[in-house]
Amino acid sequence: MSKFLDKAKQRFKQAFDLPRRSSDANDVVAAASQMSADTPGAFPNEHDLYRYRKQHGVNLGSWFVLERWIADSPFRNAVTPAQSDLDVAKGPDAQEILEHHWDSWITDADWRWLAERGINTVRIPIGYYHICGADPSVLAGTDFVDLDHVFAGAWTRIGNILATAYQYGIGVLFDLHAAPGKQNADAHSGTCSEPTFFKKHENMARTIYILTTLVAHLTSFARSHDPPLPNLVGIELLNEPQPGSENETFKTWYREAFSVIRAIDPNLPLYISDSWQTDDYAGFIKASGTPFIALDHHLYRCFTEDDIATPAAEHARRLRNGDDNTPQMFARVAGQLEGAGGALVVGEWSAALNPGSLHGASDERQEKRHFVEAQLQLYEQHCAGWFFWTYKKEHPGDTGWSFREAVDAGVFPSEFRRRVARSSLHDEESDVRRDLEREKALNEHSGYWAQYPGDYEHWRFADGFTKGWDDAYAGPWTKRRTHEHTVEKGHTSVWEFEHGFAQGLRAGTADLSAMA
C-alpha cells in the first residue's frame, strides 16, 4: 500500500514539482491503510451506525475557515481587505488570535446543546493550511508557505474534535473548504485572490496530496485513539467548486482522488459538491462505479432576483409541491444515487429569506418557520442527511442564518427533537404495526407475481421489509443490507429482498412521521 501511494505521489511530483512526502508521513499513510484493511466486524458495527444513519446536522461555520459576517472579532488585526484567513494570518498577533478563537468558538457547552436538540452530525469547514501541523509540506508553493507557525496548532484541535464529538454521540464530516489556488471566487476559500485552482493543474494535483495527508492522519488518529473513534462520517473533497469549462477535467480529478483515498481507507464515505449541476454529477457518480459517494447540494432561496421577488409562502409551497422543479430534481437524483450505492445530502441550507420575500408578512417568524418545515419535509423524504448553515453567529439576532437563534425563536421546529428521539425507539406497538404492514405488503407482492409463473422466494421480500422498517435508513445502507442478506442466505431472488427492503423503509419512515 505504501509503495502504491509513493508511486502515485511521485507521479504528481514529477508532473508538477510537488513536495516529496517525508518518511514519517509515509509511515502514517501505510499505518492508516493497514488499520483500515484490518478493521473487522459484522455489519452494522458502530462505524456503520455513524456513517449510514440519516445525518441531522449543522455546519460549525467560521470555526477554522473564517467568515467575517459570522465571526468578526478574529479579523480585528487583519490586513486589507480583511475578509479571508490569509488576511488574518498576515496581521499582527495572528497565532494568538486564532488559537484563542479555536479554543473558545465551540466548547463543551455547545456540543451538549447540539446533542440535546437532536443534532447527530456536524460539518466542519477547514482549509488545507489547517493540516500543516500534521505535514508542513502541504504549504509548500502556496499562498500560506511562510505561515506554518500561525496554523500549526490547528491540527491537534482538529483531532480533539473527533474525540469530543464522540463523547456526545455526534459524527463529524470534515469539509475541505479552501484548496490551493482557490476552487471558487469567495473569500471563504482562504484568500481574496482570483481563483486559479482549475487554471493551474499543479493546484489540483497538490490538493490530492493534501487530501491523502488529511485522510491518512485522521484515520490513524481515530484508529489509534483509546477508545478508537468510530465517528468520522466522511470527507468532503472540495466545497462549492466552480470548474466552468474544466468540468470534464474536474471529473477526472475526482476519479483520481477516489482511487487514492480509498486505497488508504476503502470504507470511508466521500462527499462531493454538485457544483450546482446536480443531475450531471449524479450521473457521474453512477458511472464512476465507486460506492458510497454522497452528492452535496446547497439550497438557498435568498440571493437571486427570483428569490427576492418570490414571497416566503410561495417558496414554501414550491418546496412542498411534488410537481415543482426542485422536489422533482430531489426525487430523480436521490433515486439514481440510491441505485448506485450513493446518496444525496444537503450540505448547506438555512432559514434565511431576503427582506423582499417577507415584505408585507404579518408574522415573519411564522413565515420563516413554514419555510424551514417545507425544507425539512423535502430533505427527510429524499436525502441521506442535511446540515444547517450555520450553527451560530458572534452577534445575536439572526434567526435566518443562526441555527441556535432559529431554535430559540421557534423558527426551527422544537418538535424536531421529539421526532428524532422517536426514531430511536423500538417498542411492541411499532412491532405490531410493522407486522401488519408487512403482511399487507407481502400479500400484494405475492398476488402480483402469481400472474407470472416462476420460482420465487417471497420470504426474502418479508425479510427485506422487516429490515427496512427497523432501519428506516436510505441510500448506501440498502446496498450494505443486501450484501449482508446474500452472504447469510444466498444470492437467488435477491431482488425480492431489495423490493421488500424498499417498501419496509418507506412504511417505517411514514410510521415515524405519523407518530411524531
Coordinates of C-alpha atoms in Angstrom, one line a residue:
M1 CA 0.0 0.0 0.0
S2 CA 2.7 2.4 0.9
K3 CA 4.5 1.7 -2.3
F4 CA 1.4 2.3 -4.3
L5 CA 0.9 5.7 -2.7
D6 CA 4.5 6.6 -3.0
K7 CA 4.3 5.9 -6.7
A8 CA 1.1 8.0 -7.1
K9 CA 2.7 10.9 -5.3
Q10 CA 5.9 10.6 -7.3
R11 CA 3.9 10.8 -10.5
F12 CA 2.3 14.1 -9.3
K13 CA 5.7 15.4 -8.2
Q14 CA 7.3 14.7 -11.5
A15 CA 4.5 16.5 -13.3
F16 CA 4.0 19.4 -11.0
D17 CA 7.1 19.6 -8.8
L18 CA 5.2 18.8 -5.6
P19 CA 7.0 18.4 -2.2
R20 CA 8.1 14.8 -1.5
R21 CA 6.3 13.3 1.4
S22 CA 8.5 12.7 4.4
S23 CA 9.3 9.2 5.6
D24 CA 7.3 9.9 8.7
A25 CA 4.3 10.9 6.6
N26 CA 4.7 7.8 4.5
D27 CA 4.6 5.7 7.7
V28 CA 1.4 7.4 8.7
V29 CA -0.2 6.6 5.3
A30 CA 0.9 3.0 5.5
A31 CA -0.3 2.5 9.0
A32 CA -3.6 4.1 8.3
S33 CA -4.1 1.8 5.2
Q34 CA -3.2 -1.3 7.3
M35 CA -5.5 -0.4 10.1
S36 CA -8.4 0.2 7.7
A37 CA -7.7 -3.1 6.0
D38 CA -7.6 -4.9 9.3
T39 CA -10.8 -3.4 10.7
P40 CA -13.1 -6.4 11.4
G41 CA -16.7 -6.6 12.5
A42 CA -20.1 -7.7 11.3
F43 CA -22.4 -5.2 9.6
P44 CA -23.6 -2.9 11.1
N45 CA -20.9 -2.0 13.6
E46 CA -20.5 1.3 15.4
H47 CA -18.7 2.8 12.4
D48 CA -21.6 1.9 10.2
L49 CA -24.2 3.4 12.5
Y50 CA -22.4 6.7 12.5
R51 CA -21.9 6.7 8.7
Y52 CA -25.1 5.3 7.4
R53 CA -27.7 6.8 9.7
K54 CA -29.6 9.9 8.4
Q55 CA -27.4 12.9 9.2
H56 CA -29.3 15.7 11.0
G57 CA -26.5 18.3 11.2
V58 CA -25.3 21.8 11.4
N59 CA -22.2 23.5 10.0
L60 CA -19.8 24.8 12.5
G61 CA -19.1 27.7 10.3
S62 CA -16.2 30.2 11.0
W63 CA -14.5 27.9 13.5
F64 CA -11.5 27.2 11.3
V65 CA -12.3 28.8 7.9
L66 CA -13.3 32.3 9.0
E67 CA -16.1 34.3 7.6
R68 CA -16.4 37.8 8.8
W69 CA -20.1 38.1 8.6
I70 CA -20.3 35.2 11.1
A71 CA -17.5 35.9 13.5
D72 CA -16.0 39.4 13.3
S73 CA -13.5 39.5 16.2
P74 CA -10.8 37.3 14.7
F75 CA -10.4 40.0 11.9
R76 CA -9.5 42.8 14.3
N77 CA -5.8 42.9 13.2
A78 CA -6.3 41.5 9.7
V79 CA -4.6 43.2 6.8
T80 CA -6.6 44.8 4.0
P81 CA -9.1 43.7 2.7
A82 CA -9.6 41.8 5.9
Q83 CA -12.0 39.2 4.6
S84 CA -10.1 35.9 4.4
D85 CA -7.9 33.6 6.5
L86 CA -4.8 34.8 4.7
D87 CA -5.7 38.4 5.7
V88 CA -5.9 37.4 9.3
A89 CA -2.7 35.3 9.2
K90 CA -0.7 38.2 7.8
G91 CA -1.8 40.6 10.6
P92 CA -0.1 41.1 13.9
D93 CA -0.6 38.5 16.7
A94 CA -2.4 36.2 14.3
Q95 CA -1.4 33.0 16.0
E96 CA -2.6 34.2 19.4
I97 CA -5.9 35.5 17.9
L98 CA -6.6 32.3 16.0
E99 CA -5.7 29.9 18.8
H100 CA -8.0 31.8 21.2
H101 CA -10.8 31.7 18.6
W102 CA -10.3 27.9 18.0
D103 CA -10.5 27.3 21.8
S104 CA -13.5 29.5 22.5
W105 CA -15.8 29.4 19.5
I106 CA -17.1 25.9 20.2
T107 CA -16.9 24.5 23.7
D108 CA -18.4 21.5 25.6
A109 CA -21.5 23.6 26.3
D110 CA -22.1 23.9 22.5
W111 CA -21.6 20.1 22.0
R112 CA -24.0 19.4 24.8
W113 CA -26.6 21.9 23.4
L114 CA -26.5 20.3 20.0
A115 CA -26.8 16.8 21.2
E116 CA -29.7 17.7 23.4
R117 CA -31.6 19.1 20.4
G118 CA -31.2 16.0 18.2
I119 CA -28.2 17.0 16.1
N120 CA -26.2 13.9 15.4
T121 CA -23.6 15.2 13.0
V122 CA -21.5 18.3 12.3
R123 CA -19.9 19.5 9.1
I124 CA -16.7 21.4 9.8
P125 CA -15.1 23.5 7.1
I126 CA -11.3 23.5 7.1
G127 CA -8.6 24.9 4.9
Y128 CA -5.5 23.0 3.6
Y129 CA -3.3 25.2 5.8
H130 CA -5.1 23.9 8.9
I131 CA -3.4 20.5 8.5
C132 CA 0.2 21.8 8.3
G133 CA 0.7 20.7 11.9
A134 CA 0.4 17.1 10.6
D135 CA 2.5 17.7 7.5
P136 CA 4.2 21.1 7.0
S137 CA 4.9 20.3 3.3
V138 CA 1.2 20.9 2.4
L139 CA 2.1 24.7 2.5
A140 CA 5.0 24.5 0.0
G141 CA 4.5 26.7 -3.0
T142 CA 1.2 28.1 -1.8
D143 CA 0.0 31.5 -0.5
F144 CA 0.5 30.2 3.1
V145 CA 4.0 29.0 2.6
D146 CA 5.6 31.0 5.4
L147 CA 2.7 30.8 7.8
D148 CA 3.0 27.4 9.3
H149 CA 3.7 28.9 12.7
V150 CA 0.3 30.6 12.6
F151 CA -1.7 27.4 11.7
A152 CA 0.3 24.5 13.2
G153 CA -1.8 24.5 16.3
A154 CA -4.9 23.8 14.4
W155 CA -4.2 20.1 13.8
T156 CA -4.2 19.0 17.4
R157 CA -7.5 20.7 17.9
I158 CA -9.0 19.0 14.8
G159 CA -8.1 15.6 16.2
N160 CA -9.6 16.6 19.6
I161 CA -12.8 17.5 17.8
L162 CA -13.4 13.8 16.9
A163 CA -12.8 12.7 20.5
T164 CA -15.1 15.4 22.0
A165 CA -17.9 14.9 19.4
Y166 CA -17.8 11.1 20.2
Q167 CA -18.5 11.8 23.8
Y168 CA -21.8 13.4 22.7
G169 CA -22.7 10.8 20.1
I170 CA -22.0 13.2 17.3
G171 CA -20.4 12.3 14.0
V172 CA -18.0 14.6 12.1
L173 CA -17.8 15.4 8.4
F174 CA -14.7 17.4 7.5
D175 CA -15.1 19.6 4.5
L176 CA -12.1 20.9 2.6
H177 CA -13.4 24.5 2.2
A178 CA -10.2 26.0 0.9
A179 CA -7.8 24.4 -1.5
P180 CA -4.5 25.7 -3.0
G181 CA -5.4 28.3 -5.7
K182 CA -9.0 28.6 -4.5
Q183 CA -11.7 26.4 -6.1
N184 CA -14.2 29.3 -6.2
A185 CA -14.1 33.1 -6.1
D186 CA -15.2 33.6 -2.5
A187 CA -13.1 34.7 0.4
H188 CA -14.1 31.6 2.4
S189 CA -11.8 29.7 0.1
G190 CA -8.8 31.1 2.0
T191 CA -7.8 34.2 0.2
C192 CA -9.2 37.3 -1.6
S193 CA -7.2 36.5 -4.7
E194 CA -8.6 35.4 -8.0
P195 CA -9.2 31.6 -8.2
T196 CA -6.6 29.5 -10.1
F197 CA -7.4 26.0 -8.9
F198 CA -8.7 25.0 -12.3
K199 CA -6.2 27.1 -14.3
K200 CA -3.1 25.5 -12.8
H201 CA -3.1 21.8 -12.8
E202 CA -0.4 21.7 -10.1
N203 CA -3.1 23.0 -7.7
M204 CA -5.3 20.1 -8.5
A205 CA -2.5 17.6 -8.0
R206 CA -1.4 19.3 -4.8
T207 CA -4.9 19.0 -3.4
I208 CA -4.9 15.2 -3.9
Y209 CA -1.7 15.2 -1.9
I210 CA -3.4 17.3 0.8
L211 CA -6.5 15.1 0.9
T212 CA -4.4 11.9 1.3
T213 CA -2.5 13.6 4.1
L214 CA -5.7 14.6 5.8
V215 CA -7.3 11.2 5.4
A216 CA -4.2 9.2 6.5
H217 CA -3.7 11.3 9.6
L218 CA -7.3 11.4 10.6
T219 CA -7.7 7.6 10.1
S220 CA -4.6 6.9 12.0
F221 CA -5.7 9.2 14.9
A222 CA -9.2 7.7 15.0
R223 CA -8.0 4.1 14.9
S224 CA -5.2 4.5 17.5
H225 CA -7.2 6.6 20.0
D226 CA -8.2 4.9 23.2
P227 CA -11.0 4.1 22.7
P228 CA -11.0 4.0 18.9
L229 CA -13.2 6.7 17.4
P230 CA -15.9 5.5 15.0
N231 CA -17.5 8.9 14.3
L232 CA -15.6 10.1 11.3
V233 CA -18.5 10.0 8.9
G234 CA -16.7 11.2 5.8
I235 CA -14.5 13.7 4.0
E236 CA -15.9 16.3 1.6
L237 CA -13.3 16.7 -1.1
L238 CA -14.0 20.3 -2.0
N239 CA -16.6 22.9 -1.1
E240 CA -18.5 24.6 -3.9
P241 CA -16.0 24.2 -6.7
Q242 CA -16.7 26.2 -9.8
P243 CA -15.0 24.3 -12.7
G244 CA -16.6 26.2 -15.6
S245 CA -15.1 24.9 -18.8
E246 CA -12.9 22.5 -16.9
N247 CA -15.8 20.3 -15.9
E248 CA -14.6 17.1 -17.6
T249 CA -11.0 17.7 -16.3
F250 CA -12.5 18.1 -12.8
K251 CA -14.3 14.7 -13.1
T252 CA -11.0 13.1 -14.0
W253 CA -9.6 14.7 -10.9
Y254 CA -12.4 13.3 -8.8
R255 CA -11.8 9.8 -10.1
E256 CA -8.1 10.1 -9.2
A257 CA -9.0 11.3 -5.7
F258 CA -11.5 8.5 -5.2
S259 CA -8.8 5.9 -6.1
V260 CA -6.0 7.3 -4.0
I261 CA -8.2 8.0 -0.9
R262 CA -10.0 4.6 -1.0
A263 CA -6.5 3.0 -1.1
I264 CA -6.0 4.4 2.3
D265 CA -9.4 3.7 3.7
P266 CA -11.7 1.7 1.4
N267 CA -14.8 2.2 3.6
L268 CA -14.6 6.0 4.2
P269 CA -17.6 7.8 2.8
L270 CA -16.6 10.6 0.3
Y271 CA -18.7 13.7 -0.3
I272 CA -18.5 15.8 -3.4
S273 CA -20.2 19.0 -4.4
D274 CA -22.7 19.1 -7.3
S275 CA -21.2 22.4 -8.4
W276 CA -24.9 23.3 -9.0
Q277 CA -25.1 20.7 -11.7
T278 CA -26.9 18.1 -9.7
D279 CA -28.2 15.8 -12.5
D280 CA -24.8 15.9 -14.2
Y281 CA -22.8 14.9 -11.1
A282 CA -25.4 12.3 -10.1
G283 CA -24.8 10.7 -13.5
F284 CA -21.0 11.0 -12.9
I285 CA -21.2 9.2 -9.6
K286 CA -23.3 6.4 -11.1
A287 CA -20.9 6.0 -14.0
S288 CA -17.8 6.0 -11.7
G289 CA -18.9 2.7 -10.1
T290 CA -17.5 4.0 -6.8
P291 CA -19.6 3.0 -3.7
F292 CA -20.7 5.4 -1.0
I293 CA -20.2 8.7 -2.7
A294 CA -22.6 11.3 -1.3
L295 CA -23.6 14.2 -3.6
D296 CA -23.8 17.5 -1.7
H297 CA -26.4 20.1 -2.9
H298 CA -26.6 23.5 -1.3
L299 CA -30.1 25.1 -1.3
Y300 CA -30.6 28.8 -0.6
R301 CA -33.6 31.0 -1.5
C302 CA -32.4 34.5 -0.7
F303 CA -29.8 35.5 -3.4
T304 CA -31.2 35.6 -6.9
E305 CA -33.7 38.1 -8.4
D306 CA -36.3 35.4 -8.5
D307 CA -35.6 34.6 -4.8
I308 CA -36.2 38.2 -3.8
A309 CA -39.4 38.6 -5.9
T310 CA -40.9 35.4 -4.5
P311 CA -43.0 35.7 -1.3
A312 CA -41.9 33.4 1.6
A313 CA -45.2 31.4 1.4
E314 CA -44.6 30.7 -2.3
H315 CA -41.1 29.5 -1.5
A316 CA -42.5 27.0 1.0
R317 CA -45.3 26.0 -1.3
R318 CA -42.9 25.2 -4.2
L319 CA -40.7 23.0 -1.9
R320 CA -43.8 21.0 -0.8
N321 CA -45.2 20.6 -4.3
G322 CA -44.0 17.3 -5.7
D323 CA -44.6 18.6 -9.3
D324 CA -42.3 21.6 -8.8
N325 CA -38.8 21.6 -10.3
T326 CA -36.9 21.3 -7.0
P327 CA -38.8 18.4 -5.4
Q328 CA -38.8 16.6 -8.8
M329 CA -35.0 17.0 -9.0
F330 CA -34.5 15.7 -5.5
A331 CA -36.7 12.7 -6.2
R332 CA -34.9 12.0 -9.5
V333 CA -31.4 12.4 -8.2
A334 CA -32.0 10.6 -4.9
G335 CA -33.4 7.5 -6.8
Q336 CA -30.4 7.5 -9.2
L337 CA -27.9 7.7 -6.5
E338 CA -29.5 5.1 -4.3
G339 CA -29.4 2.7 -7.2
A340 CA -25.6 3.4 -7.4
G341 CA -25.0 2.9 -3.7
G342 CA -24.7 6.6 -3.1
A343 CA -26.8 9.3 -1.5
L344 CA -28.0 12.9 -1.8
V345 CA -27.3 15.3 1.0
V346 CA -27.9 19.0 1.5
G347 CA -24.7 20.2 3.0
E348 CA -25.9 23.8 3.4
W349 CA -29.3 25.3 3.8
S350 CA -30.8 27.9 6.1
A351 CA -34.0 29.7 7.3
A352 CA -32.7 32.9 5.6
L353 CA -35.1 34.8 3.3
N354 CA -34.5 38.1 1.5
P355 CA -36.4 41.0 3.0
G356 CA -38.3 41.2 -0.3
S357 CA -39.7 37.7 0.3
L358 CA -41.0 38.9 3.7
H359 CA -42.4 42.2 2.6
G360 CA -46.0 42.5 3.9
A361 CA -45.8 39.4 6.0
S362 CA -47.9 39.7 9.1
D363 CA -45.8 37.3 11.1
E364 CA -42.2 36.9 9.8
R365 CA -41.3 34.3 12.4
Q366 CA -44.1 32.1 11.2
E367 CA -43.3 32.6 7.6
K368 CA -39.7 31.5 8.2
R369 CA -40.9 28.5 10.2
H370 CA -43.1 27.3 7.4
F371 CA -40.1 27.7 5.0
V372 CA -38.0 25.6 7.3
E373 CA -40.7 23.0 7.7
A374 CA -41.1 22.7 4.0
Q375 CA -37.3 22.2 3.6
L376 CA -37.2 19.6 6.3
Q377 CA -40.1 17.6 4.7
L378 CA -38.2 17.6 1.4
Y379 CA -34.9 16.6 2.9
E380 CA -36.3 13.9 5.1
Q381 CA -38.1 12.4 2.2
H382 CA -35.3 12.2 -0.3
C383 CA -31.9 12.9 1.4
A384 CA -29.5 10.8 3.5
G385 CA -28.8 14.0 5.5
W386 CA -28.8 17.7 5.9
F387 CA -26.6 20.4 7.5
F388 CA -28.0 23.8 8.5
W389 CA -25.7 26.8 7.8
T390 CA -24.6 27.8 10.3
Y391 CA -24.6 26.8 14.0
K392 CA -24.2 30.3 15.4
K393 CA -23.1 33.9 14.8
E394 CA -20.9 36.1 17.0
H395 CA -23.6 38.9 17.1
P396 CA -27.1 37.9 18.1
G397 CA -30.4 38.5 16.4
D398 CA -30.2 36.5 13.1
T399 CA -32.9 33.7 13.1
G400 CA -32.3 33.1 9.4
W401 CA -28.6 32.1 9.5
S402 CA -28.0 31.1 13.1
F403 CA -29.4 27.7 14.0
R404 CA -29.1 28.4 17.7
E405 CA -31.2 31.6 17.3
A406 CA -33.7 29.9 15.0
V407 CA -34.3 27.1 17.5
D408 CA -34.6 29.5 20.5
A409 CA -37.1 31.7 18.5
G410 CA -39.2 28.8 17.3
V411 CA -38.2 29.3 13.6
F412 CA -36.8 25.9 13.7
P413 CA -39.5 23.5 15.0
S414 CA -38.9 22.3 18.5
E415 CA -40.7 19.0 17.8
F416 CA -37.8 18.0 15.6
R417 CA -36.0 16.7 18.7
R418 CA -39.0 14.6 19.6
R419 CA -39.2 13.3 16.1
V420 CA -35.5 12.3 16.2
A421 CA -35.9 10.7 19.7
R422 CA -39.0 8.8 18.4
S423 CA -37.0 7.3 15.6
S424 CA -34.6 5.6 18.0
L425 CA -37.4 3.9 19.9
H426 CA -38.4 0.3 19.1
D427 CA -41.4 -0.8 21.1
E428 CA -44.0 -3.6 20.9
E429 CA -46.6 -1.3 19.4
S430 CA -44.4 -0.4 16.5
D431 CA -43.6 -4.1 16.0
V432 CA -47.3 -4.8 15.8
R433 CA -47.8 -2.1 13.2
R434 CA -44.7 -3.3 11.3
D435 CA -46.0 -6.9 11.2
L436 CA -49.5 -5.8 9.9
E437 CA -48.0 -3.6 7.2
R438 CA -45.6 -6.4 6.2
E439 CA -48.3 -9.0 5.8
K440 CA -50.3 -6.5 3.7
A441 CA -47.3 -5.7 1.5
L442 CA -46.4 -9.4 1.2
N443 CA -49.9 -10.4 0.1
E444 CA -49.8 -7.6 -2.5
H445 CA -46.3 -8.7 -3.7
S446 CA -47.3 -12.4 -3.8
G447 CA -50.5 -11.7 -5.6
Y448 CA -48.9 -9.6 -8.3
W449 CA -46.2 -12.1 -9.1
A450 CA -48.7 -15.0 -9.0
Q451 CA -49.8 -13.9 -12.5
Y452 CA -46.2 -14.6 -13.8
P453 CA -45.4 -18.3 -13.0
G454 CA -41.8 -18.8 -11.8
D455 CA -39.6 -19.8 -8.9
Y456 CA -40.0 -17.2 -6.2
E457 CA -38.8 -16.8 -2.7
H458 CA -41.3 -14.4 -1.2
W459 CA -39.9 -14.9 2.3
R460 CA -37.0 -12.7 1.1
F461 CA -39.5 -9.9 0.5
A462 CA -40.8 -10.3 4.0
D463 CA -37.2 -10.3 5.4
G464 CA -36.3 -7.2 3.5
F465 CA -39.5 -5.4 4.6
T466 CA -38.6 -6.1 8.3
K467 CA -35.1 -4.9 7.8
G468 CA -36.2 -1.8 6.0
W469 CA -38.8 -0.9 8.6
D470 CA -36.4 -1.4 11.5
D471 CA -33.6 0.5 9.9
A472 CA -35.5 3.4 8.4
Y473 CA -32.3 4.4 6.6
A474 CA -31.8 5.1 2.9
G475 CA -29.1 5.2 0.2
P476 CA -25.9 3.2 0.7
W477 CA -27.5 1.3 3.7
T478 CA -29.7 -0.6 1.3
K479 CA -26.7 -1.9 -0.6
R480 CA -25.0 -3.0 2.6
R481 CA -28.1 -4.7 3.9
T482 CA -28.5 -6.5 0.6
H483 CA -24.9 -7.7 0.7
E484 CA -25.4 -8.9 4.3
H485 CA -28.5 -10.8 3.3
T486 CA -26.8 -12.6 0.3
V487 CA -23.8 -13.6 2.4
E488 CA -26.1 -15.1 5.0
K489 CA -28.9 -16.5 2.9
G490 CA -27.7 -16.8 -0.7
H491 CA -28.0 -14.8 -4.0
T492 CA -31.1 -16.3 -5.6
S493 CA -34.1 -13.9 -5.9
V494 CA -32.2 -11.2 -4.1
W495 CA -34.4 -8.7 -6.0
E496 CA -37.2 -9.7 -3.7
F497 CA -35.2 -8.7 -0.6
E498 CA -34.5 -5.3 -2.2
H499 CA -38.1 -4.7 -3.1
G500 CA -39.2 -5.7 0.4
F501 CA -36.5 -3.5 2.0
A502 CA -37.5 -0.5 -0.1
Q503 CA -41.2 -0.9 0.9
G504 CA -40.4 -1.5 4.5
L505 CA -38.2 1.6 4.5
R506 CA -41.0 3.7 3.1
A507 CA -43.5 2.3 5.5
G508 CA -41.3 2.6 8.5
T509 CA -40.5 6.2 7.7
A510 CA -44.2 7.0 7.2
D511 CA -44.9 5.4 10.6
L512 CA -42.3 7.5 12.3
S513 CA -43.7 10.7 10.7
A514 CA -47.2 9.8 11.8
M515 CA -46.1 9.2 15.4
A516 CA -44.0 12.4 15.7

